[in-house]
GROMACS .gro file of N, CA and C in nm:
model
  483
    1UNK      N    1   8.909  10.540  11.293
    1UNK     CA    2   8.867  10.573  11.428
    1UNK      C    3   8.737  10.653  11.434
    2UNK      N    4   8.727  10.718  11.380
    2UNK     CA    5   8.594  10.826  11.310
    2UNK      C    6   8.445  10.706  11.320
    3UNK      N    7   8.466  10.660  11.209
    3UNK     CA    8   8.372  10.568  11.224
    3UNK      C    9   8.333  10.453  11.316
    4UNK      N   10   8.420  10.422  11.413
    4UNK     CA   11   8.420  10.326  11.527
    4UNK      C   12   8.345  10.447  11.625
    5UNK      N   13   8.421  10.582  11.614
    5UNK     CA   14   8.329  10.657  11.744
    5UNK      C   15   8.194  10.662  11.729
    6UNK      N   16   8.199  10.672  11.619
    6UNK     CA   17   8.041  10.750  11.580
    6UNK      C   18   7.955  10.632  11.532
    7UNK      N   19   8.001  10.501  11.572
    7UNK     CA   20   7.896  10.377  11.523
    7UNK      C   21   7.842  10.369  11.380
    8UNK      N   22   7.961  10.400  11.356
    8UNK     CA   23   7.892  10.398  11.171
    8UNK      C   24   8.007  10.242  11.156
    9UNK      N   25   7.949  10.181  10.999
    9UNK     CA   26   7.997  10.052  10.957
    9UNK      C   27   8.072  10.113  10.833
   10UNK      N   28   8.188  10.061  10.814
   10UNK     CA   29   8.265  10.108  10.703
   10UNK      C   30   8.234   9.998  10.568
   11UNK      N   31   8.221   9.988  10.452
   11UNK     CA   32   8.201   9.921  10.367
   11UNK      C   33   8.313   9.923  10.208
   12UNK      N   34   8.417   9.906  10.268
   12UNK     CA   35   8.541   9.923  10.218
   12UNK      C   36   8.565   9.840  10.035
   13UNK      N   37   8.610   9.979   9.965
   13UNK     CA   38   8.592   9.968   9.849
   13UNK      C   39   8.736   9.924   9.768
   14UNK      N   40   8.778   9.840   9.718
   14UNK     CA   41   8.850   9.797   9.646
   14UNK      C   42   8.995   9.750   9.754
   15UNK      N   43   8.988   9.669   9.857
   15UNK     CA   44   9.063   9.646   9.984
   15UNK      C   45   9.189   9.532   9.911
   16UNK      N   46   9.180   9.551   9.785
   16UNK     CA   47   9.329   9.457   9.743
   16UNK      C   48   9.400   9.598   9.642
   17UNK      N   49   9.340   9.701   9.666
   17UNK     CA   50   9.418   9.775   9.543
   17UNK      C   51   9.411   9.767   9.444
   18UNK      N   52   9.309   9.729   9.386
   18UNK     CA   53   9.312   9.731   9.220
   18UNK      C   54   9.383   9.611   9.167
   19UNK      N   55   9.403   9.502   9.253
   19UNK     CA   56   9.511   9.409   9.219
   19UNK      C   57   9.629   9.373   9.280
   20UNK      N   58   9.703   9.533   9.344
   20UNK     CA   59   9.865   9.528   9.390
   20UNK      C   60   9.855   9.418   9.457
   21UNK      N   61   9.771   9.445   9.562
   21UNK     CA   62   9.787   9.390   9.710
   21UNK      C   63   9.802   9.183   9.650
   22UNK      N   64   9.747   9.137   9.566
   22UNK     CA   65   9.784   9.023   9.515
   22UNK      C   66   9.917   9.020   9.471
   23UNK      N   67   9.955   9.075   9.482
   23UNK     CA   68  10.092   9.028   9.345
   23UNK      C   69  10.082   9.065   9.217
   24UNK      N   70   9.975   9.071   9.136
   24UNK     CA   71   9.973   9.087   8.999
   24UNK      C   72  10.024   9.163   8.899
   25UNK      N   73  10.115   9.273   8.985
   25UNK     CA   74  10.179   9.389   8.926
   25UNK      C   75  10.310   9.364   8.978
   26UNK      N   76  10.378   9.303   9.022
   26UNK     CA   77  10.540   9.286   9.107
   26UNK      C   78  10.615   9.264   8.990
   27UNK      N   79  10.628   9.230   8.917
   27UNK     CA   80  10.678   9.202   8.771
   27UNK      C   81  10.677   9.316   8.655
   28UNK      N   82  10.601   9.437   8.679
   28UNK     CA   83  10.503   9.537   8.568
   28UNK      C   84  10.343   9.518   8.548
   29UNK      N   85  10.336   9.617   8.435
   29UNK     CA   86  10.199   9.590   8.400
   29UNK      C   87  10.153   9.509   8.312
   30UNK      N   88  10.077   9.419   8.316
   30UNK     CA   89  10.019   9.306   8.270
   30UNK      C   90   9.888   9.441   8.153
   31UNK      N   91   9.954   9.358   8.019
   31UNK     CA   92   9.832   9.393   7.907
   31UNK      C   93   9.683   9.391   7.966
   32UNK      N   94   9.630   9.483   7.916
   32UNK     CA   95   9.487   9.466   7.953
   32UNK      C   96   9.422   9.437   8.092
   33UNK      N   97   9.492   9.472   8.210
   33UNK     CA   98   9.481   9.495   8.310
   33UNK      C   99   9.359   9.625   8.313
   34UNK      N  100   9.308   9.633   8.416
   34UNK     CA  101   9.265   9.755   8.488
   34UNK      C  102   9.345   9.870   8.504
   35UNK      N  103   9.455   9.882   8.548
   35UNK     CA  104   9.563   9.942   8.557
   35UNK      C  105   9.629  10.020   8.444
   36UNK      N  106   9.618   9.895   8.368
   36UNK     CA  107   9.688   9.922   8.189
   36UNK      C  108   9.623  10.032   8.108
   37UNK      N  109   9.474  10.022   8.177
   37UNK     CA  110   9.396  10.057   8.034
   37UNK      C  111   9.262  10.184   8.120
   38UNK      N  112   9.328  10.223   8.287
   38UNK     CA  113   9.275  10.353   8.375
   38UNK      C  114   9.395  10.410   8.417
   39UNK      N  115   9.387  10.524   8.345
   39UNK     CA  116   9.524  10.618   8.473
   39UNK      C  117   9.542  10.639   8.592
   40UNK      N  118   9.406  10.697   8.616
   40UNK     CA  119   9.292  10.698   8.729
   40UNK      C  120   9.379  10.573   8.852
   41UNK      N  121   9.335  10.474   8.809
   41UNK     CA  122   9.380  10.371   8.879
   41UNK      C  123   9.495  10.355   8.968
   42UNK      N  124   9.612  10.380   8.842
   42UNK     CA  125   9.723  10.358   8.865
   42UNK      C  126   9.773  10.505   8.964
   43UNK      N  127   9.740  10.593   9.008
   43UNK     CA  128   9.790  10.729   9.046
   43UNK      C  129   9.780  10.693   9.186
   44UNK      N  130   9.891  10.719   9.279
   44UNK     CA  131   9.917  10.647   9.437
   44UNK      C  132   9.950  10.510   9.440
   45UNK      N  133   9.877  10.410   9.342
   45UNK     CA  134   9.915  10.237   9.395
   45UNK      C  135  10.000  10.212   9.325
   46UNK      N  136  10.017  10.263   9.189
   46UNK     CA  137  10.133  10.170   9.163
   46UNK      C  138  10.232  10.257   9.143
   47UNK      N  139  10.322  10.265   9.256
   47UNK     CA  140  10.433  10.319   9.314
   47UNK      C  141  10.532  10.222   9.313
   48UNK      N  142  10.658  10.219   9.300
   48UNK     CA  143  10.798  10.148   9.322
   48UNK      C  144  10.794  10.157   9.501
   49UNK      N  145  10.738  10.225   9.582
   49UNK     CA  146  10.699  10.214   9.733
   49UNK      C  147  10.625  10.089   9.720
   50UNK      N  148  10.510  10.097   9.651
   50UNK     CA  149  10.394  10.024   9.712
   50UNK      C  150  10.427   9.920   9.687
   51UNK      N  151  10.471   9.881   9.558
   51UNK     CA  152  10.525   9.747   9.528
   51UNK      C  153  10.601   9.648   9.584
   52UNK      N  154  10.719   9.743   9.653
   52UNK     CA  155  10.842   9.721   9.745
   52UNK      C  156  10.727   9.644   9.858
   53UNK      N  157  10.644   9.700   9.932
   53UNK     CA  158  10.581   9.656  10.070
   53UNK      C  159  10.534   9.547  10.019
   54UNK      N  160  10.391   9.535   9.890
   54UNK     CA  161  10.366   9.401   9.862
   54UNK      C  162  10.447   9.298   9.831
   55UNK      N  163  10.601   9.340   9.790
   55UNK     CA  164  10.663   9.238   9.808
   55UNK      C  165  10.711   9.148   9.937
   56UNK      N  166  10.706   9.252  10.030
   56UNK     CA  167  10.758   9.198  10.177
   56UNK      C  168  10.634   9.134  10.221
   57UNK      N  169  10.528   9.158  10.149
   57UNK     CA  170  10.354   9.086  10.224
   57UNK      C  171  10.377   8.967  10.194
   58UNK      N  172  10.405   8.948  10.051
   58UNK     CA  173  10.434   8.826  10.039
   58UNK      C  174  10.463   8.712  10.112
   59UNK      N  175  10.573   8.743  10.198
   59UNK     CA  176  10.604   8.653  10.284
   59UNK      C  177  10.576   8.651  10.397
   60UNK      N  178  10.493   8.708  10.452
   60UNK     CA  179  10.388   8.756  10.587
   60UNK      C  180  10.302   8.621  10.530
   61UNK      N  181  10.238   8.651  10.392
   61UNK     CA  182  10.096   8.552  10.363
   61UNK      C  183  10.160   8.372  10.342
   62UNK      N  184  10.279   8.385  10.282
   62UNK     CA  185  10.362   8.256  10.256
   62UNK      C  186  10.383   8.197  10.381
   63UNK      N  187  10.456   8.237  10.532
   63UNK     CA  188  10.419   8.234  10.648
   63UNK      C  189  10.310   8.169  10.701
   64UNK      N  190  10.204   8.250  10.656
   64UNK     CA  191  10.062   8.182  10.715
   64UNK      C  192  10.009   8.109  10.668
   65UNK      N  193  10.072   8.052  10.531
   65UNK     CA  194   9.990   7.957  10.472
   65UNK      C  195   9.867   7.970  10.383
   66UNK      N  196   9.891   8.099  10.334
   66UNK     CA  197   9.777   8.206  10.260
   66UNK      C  198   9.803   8.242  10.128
   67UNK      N  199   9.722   8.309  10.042
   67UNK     CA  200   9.784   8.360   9.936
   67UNK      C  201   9.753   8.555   9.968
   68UNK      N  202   9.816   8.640   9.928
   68UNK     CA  203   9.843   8.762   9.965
   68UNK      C  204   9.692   8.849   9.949
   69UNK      N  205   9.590   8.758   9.881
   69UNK     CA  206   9.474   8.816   9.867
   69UNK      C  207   9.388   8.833  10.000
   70UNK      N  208   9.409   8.687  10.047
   70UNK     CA  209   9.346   8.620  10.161
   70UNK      C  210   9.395   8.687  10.295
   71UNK      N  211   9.518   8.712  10.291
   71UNK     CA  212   9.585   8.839  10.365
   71UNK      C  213   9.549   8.965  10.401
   72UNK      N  214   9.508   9.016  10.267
   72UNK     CA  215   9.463   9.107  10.249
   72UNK      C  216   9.311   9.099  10.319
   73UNK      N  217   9.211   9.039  10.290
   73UNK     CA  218   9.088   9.086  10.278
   73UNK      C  219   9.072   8.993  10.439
   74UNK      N  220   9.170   8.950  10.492
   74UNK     CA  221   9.099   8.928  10.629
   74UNK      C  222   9.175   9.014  10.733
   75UNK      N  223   9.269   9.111  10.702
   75UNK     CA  224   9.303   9.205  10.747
   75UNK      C  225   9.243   9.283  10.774
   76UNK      N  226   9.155   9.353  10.616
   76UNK     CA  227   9.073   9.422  10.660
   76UNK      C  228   8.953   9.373  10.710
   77UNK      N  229   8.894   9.292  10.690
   77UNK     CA  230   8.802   9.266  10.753
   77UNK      C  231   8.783   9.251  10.886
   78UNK      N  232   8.912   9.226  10.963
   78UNK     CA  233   8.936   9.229  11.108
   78UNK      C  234   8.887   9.357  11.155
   79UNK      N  235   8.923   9.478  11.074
   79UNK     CA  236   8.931   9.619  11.141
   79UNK      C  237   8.832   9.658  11.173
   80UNK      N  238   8.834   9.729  11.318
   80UNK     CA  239   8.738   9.763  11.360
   80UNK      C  240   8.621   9.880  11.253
   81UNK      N  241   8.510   9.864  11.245
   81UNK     CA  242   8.453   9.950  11.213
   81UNK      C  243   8.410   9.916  11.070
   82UNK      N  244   8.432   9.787  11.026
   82UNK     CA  245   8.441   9.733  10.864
   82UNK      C  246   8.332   9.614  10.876
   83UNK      N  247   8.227   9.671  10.811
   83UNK     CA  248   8.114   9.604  10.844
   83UNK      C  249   8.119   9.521  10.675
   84UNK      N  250   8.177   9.535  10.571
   84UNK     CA  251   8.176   9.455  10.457
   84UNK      C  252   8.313   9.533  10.366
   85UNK      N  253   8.338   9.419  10.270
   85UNK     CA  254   8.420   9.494  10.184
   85UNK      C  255   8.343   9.457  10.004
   86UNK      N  256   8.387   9.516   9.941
   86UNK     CA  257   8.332   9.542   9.785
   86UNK      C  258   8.464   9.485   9.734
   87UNK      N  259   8.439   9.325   9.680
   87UNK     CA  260   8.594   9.292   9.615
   87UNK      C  261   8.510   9.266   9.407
   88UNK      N  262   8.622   9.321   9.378
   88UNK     CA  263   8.546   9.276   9.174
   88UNK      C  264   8.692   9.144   9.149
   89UNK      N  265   8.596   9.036   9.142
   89UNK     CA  266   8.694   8.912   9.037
   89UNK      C  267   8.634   8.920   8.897
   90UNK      N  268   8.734   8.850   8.858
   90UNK     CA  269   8.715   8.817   8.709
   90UNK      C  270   8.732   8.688   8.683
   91UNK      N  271   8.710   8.592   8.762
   91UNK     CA  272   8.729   8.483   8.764
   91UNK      C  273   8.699   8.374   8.851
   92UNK      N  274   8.607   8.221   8.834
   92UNK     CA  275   8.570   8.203   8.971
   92UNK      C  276   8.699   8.187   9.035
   93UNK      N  277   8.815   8.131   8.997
   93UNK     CA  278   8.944   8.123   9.091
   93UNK      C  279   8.953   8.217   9.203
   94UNK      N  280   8.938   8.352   9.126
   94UNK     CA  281   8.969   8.418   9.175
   94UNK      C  282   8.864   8.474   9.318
   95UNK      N  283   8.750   8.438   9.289
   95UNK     CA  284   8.639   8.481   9.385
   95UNK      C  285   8.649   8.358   9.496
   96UNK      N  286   8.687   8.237   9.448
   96UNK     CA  287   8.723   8.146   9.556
   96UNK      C  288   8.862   8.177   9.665
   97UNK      N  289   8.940   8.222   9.604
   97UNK     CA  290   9.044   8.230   9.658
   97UNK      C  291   9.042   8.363   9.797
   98UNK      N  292   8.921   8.473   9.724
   98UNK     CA  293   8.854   8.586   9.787
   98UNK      C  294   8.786   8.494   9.910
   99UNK      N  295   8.690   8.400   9.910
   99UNK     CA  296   8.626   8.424   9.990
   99UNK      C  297   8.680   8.290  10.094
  100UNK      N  298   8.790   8.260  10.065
  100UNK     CA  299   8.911   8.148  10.194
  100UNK      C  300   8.955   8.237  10.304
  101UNK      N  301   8.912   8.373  10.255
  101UNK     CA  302   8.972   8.485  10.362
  101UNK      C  303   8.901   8.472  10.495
  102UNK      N  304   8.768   8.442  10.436
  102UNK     CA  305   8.637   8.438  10.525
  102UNK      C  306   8.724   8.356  10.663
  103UNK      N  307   8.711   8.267  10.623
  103UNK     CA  308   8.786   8.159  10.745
  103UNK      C  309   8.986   8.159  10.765
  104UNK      N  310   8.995   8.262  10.694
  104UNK     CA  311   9.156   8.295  10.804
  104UNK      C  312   9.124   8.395  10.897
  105UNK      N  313   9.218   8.334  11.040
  105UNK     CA  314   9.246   8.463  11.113
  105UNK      C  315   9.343   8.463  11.168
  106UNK      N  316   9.389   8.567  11.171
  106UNK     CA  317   9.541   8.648  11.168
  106UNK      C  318   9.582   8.646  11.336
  107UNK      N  319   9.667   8.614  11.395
  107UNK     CA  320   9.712   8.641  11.532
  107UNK      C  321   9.775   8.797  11.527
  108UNK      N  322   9.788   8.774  11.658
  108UNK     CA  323   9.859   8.939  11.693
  108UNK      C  324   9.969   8.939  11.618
  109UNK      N  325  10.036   8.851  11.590
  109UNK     CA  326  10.163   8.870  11.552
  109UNK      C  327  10.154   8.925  11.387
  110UNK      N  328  10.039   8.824  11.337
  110UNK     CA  329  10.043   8.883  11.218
  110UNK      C  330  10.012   9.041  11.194
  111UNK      N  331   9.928   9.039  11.291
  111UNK     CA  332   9.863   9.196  11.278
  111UNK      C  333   9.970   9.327  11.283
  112UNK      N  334  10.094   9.244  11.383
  112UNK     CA  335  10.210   9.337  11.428
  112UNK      C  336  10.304   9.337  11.258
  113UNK      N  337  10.322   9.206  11.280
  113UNK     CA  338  10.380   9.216  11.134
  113UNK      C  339  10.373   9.307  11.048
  114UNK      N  340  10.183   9.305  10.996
  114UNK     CA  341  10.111   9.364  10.858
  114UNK      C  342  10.171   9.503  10.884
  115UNK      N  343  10.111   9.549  10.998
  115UNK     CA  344  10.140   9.716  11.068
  115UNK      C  345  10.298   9.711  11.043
  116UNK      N  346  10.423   9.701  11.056
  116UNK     CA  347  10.546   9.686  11.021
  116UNK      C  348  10.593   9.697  10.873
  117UNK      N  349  10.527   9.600  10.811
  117UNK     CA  350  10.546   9.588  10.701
  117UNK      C  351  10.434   9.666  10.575
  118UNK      N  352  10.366   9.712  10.623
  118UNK     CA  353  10.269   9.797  10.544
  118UNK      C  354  10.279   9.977  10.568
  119UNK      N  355  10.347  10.017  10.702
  119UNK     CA  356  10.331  10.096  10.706
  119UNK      C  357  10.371  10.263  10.658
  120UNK      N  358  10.295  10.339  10.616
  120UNK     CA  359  10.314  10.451  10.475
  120UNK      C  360  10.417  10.532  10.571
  121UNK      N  361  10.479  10.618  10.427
  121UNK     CA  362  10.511  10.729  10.476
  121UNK      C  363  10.439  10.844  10.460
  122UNK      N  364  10.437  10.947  10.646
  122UNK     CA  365  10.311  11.018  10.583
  122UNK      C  366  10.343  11.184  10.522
  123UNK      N  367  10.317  11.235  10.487
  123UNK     CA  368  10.354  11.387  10.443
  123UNK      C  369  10.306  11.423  10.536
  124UNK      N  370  10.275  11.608  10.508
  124UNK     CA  371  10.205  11.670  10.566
  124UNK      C  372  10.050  11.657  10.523
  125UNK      N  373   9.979  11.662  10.638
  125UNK     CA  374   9.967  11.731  10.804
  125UNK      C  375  10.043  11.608  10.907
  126UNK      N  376  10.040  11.482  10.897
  126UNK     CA  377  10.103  11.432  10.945
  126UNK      C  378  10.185  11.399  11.029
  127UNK      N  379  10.315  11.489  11.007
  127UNK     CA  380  10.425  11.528  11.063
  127UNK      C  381  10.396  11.610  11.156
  128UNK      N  382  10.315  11.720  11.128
  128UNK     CA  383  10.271  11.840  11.223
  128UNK      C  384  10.234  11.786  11.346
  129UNK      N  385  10.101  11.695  11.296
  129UNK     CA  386  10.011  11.633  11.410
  129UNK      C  387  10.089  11.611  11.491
  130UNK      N  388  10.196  11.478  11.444
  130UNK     CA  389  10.288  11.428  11.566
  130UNK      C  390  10.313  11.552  11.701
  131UNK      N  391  10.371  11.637  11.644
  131UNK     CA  392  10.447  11.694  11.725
  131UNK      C  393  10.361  11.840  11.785
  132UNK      N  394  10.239  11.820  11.740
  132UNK     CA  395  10.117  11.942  11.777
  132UNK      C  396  10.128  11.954  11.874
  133UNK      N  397  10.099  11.824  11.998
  133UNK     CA  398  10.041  11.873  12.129
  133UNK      C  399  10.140  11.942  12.181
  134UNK      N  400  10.234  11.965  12.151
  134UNK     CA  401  10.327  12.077  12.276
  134UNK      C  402  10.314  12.217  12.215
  135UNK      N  403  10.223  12.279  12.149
  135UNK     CA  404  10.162  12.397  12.151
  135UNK      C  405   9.996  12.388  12.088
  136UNK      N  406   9.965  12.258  12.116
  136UNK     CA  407   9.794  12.283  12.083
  136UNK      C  408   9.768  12.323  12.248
  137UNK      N  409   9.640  12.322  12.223
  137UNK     CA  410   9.558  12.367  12.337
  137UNK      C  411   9.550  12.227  12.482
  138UNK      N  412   9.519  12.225  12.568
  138UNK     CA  413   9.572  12.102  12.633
  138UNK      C  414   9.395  12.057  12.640
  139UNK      N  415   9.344  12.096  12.573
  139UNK     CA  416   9.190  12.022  12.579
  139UNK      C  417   9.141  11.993  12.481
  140UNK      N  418   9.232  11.976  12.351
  140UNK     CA  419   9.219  11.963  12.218
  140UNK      C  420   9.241  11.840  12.227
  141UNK      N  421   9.153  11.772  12.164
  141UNK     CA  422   9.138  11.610  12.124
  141UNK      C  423   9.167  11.619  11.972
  142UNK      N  424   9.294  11.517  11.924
  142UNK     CA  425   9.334  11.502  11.799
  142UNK      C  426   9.338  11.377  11.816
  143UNK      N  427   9.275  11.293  11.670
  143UNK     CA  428   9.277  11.179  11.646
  143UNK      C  429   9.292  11.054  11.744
  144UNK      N  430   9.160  11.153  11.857
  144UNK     CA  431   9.105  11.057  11.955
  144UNK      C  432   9.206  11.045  12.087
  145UNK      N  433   9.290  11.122  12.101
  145UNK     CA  434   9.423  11.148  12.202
  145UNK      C  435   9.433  11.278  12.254
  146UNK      N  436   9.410  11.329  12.368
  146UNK     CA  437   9.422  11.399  12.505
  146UNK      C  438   9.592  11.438  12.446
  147UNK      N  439   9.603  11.600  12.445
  147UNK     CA  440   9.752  11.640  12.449
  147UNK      C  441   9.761  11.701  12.601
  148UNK      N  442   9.873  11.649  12.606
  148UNK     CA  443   9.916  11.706  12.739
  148UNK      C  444   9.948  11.861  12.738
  149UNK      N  445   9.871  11.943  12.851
  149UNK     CA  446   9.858  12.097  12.835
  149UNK      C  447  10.045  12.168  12.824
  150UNK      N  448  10.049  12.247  12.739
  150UNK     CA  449  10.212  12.315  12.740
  150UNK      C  450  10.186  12.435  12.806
  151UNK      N  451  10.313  12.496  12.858
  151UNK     CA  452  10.296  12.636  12.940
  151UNK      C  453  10.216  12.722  12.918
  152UNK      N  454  10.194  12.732  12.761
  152UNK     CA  455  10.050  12.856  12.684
  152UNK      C  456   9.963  12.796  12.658
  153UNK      N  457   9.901  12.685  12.685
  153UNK     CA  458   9.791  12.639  12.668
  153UNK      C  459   9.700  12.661  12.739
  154UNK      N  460   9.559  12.670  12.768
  154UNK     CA  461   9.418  12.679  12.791
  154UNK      C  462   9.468  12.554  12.906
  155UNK      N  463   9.414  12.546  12.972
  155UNK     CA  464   9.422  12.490  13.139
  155UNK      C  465   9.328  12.377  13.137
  156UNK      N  466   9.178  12.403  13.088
  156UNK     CA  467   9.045  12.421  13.098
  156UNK      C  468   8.961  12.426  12.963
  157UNK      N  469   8.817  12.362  12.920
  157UNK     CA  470   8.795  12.411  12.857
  157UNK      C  471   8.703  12.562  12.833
  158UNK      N  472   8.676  12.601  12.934
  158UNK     CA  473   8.628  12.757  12.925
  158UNK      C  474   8.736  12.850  12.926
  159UNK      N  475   8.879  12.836  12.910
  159UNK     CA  476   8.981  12.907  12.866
  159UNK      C  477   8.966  12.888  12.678
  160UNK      N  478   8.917  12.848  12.656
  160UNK     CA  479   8.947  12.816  12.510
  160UNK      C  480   8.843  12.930  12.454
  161UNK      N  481   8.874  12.999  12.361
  161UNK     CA  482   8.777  13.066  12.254
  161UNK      C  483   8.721  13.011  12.121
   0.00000   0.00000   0.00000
């Protein structure tokens, strides 16, 4: 949202996960992977969570007649504010199969789907946010949303310090 306000273009870096988002890890780790052979890598994506969801993508992309890459990278590419993405193949297969994304597009439904089936659990601050506006300030804009003012809140913004 940040970058949609402020007219900036997002240029989104590694939008399959290092691989997950294909499939290539649903089974374990494959020798000589990226994954296999960076720790780095593997720290957040390859989760028994994350895996679990790319498995349910699966059949979101099987559905559409896609493969889970193509899913992927026209997902994001839909999103507002995503002016390119940075994908690394290792293979022409694989760069063909990347750029079939070009010409899918996703209906609402899929989009409702992806959002359903992709969506994280969040920690903190998160949790907080949710439930902020009934003691933030009532002229405090969080993540682009107007809280409705609570009994101790600022009225106004020249009540605010």
């Amino acid at each position: 949202p940040a970058a949609e306000e402020y007219g900036m273009g997002l240029v989104v870096w590694s939008p399959l996960a290092s691989g997950v988002l294909t499939g290539k890890y649903d089974t374990g780790m494959p020798k000589g992977s990226r994954m296999a052979l960076q720790e780095w890598l593997r720290e957040g994506r390859y989760t028994e969570a994350n895996l679990e969801r790319v498995r349910k993508f699966k059949s979101l992309a099987d559905a559409a007649g896609c493969s889970r890459a193509q899913m992927a990278l026209a997902w994001v590419a839909a999103q507002p504010g995503v002016a390119s993405t940075i994908i690394g193949v290792r293979s022409v297969e694989q760069l063909e199969d990347n750029l079939a994304a070009l010409d899918l597009r996703l209906s609402p439904r899929h989009f409702e789907a992806l959002a359903a089936a992709t969506k994280p659990t969040l920690n903190f601050p998160a949790v907080f946010l949710e439930c902020s506006g009934s003691f933030s300030s009532g002229v405090t804009v969080l993540n682009g949303g107007k809280n409705p003012p609570s009994a101790i809140s600022a009225k106004a913004e020249s009540e605010v310090y």
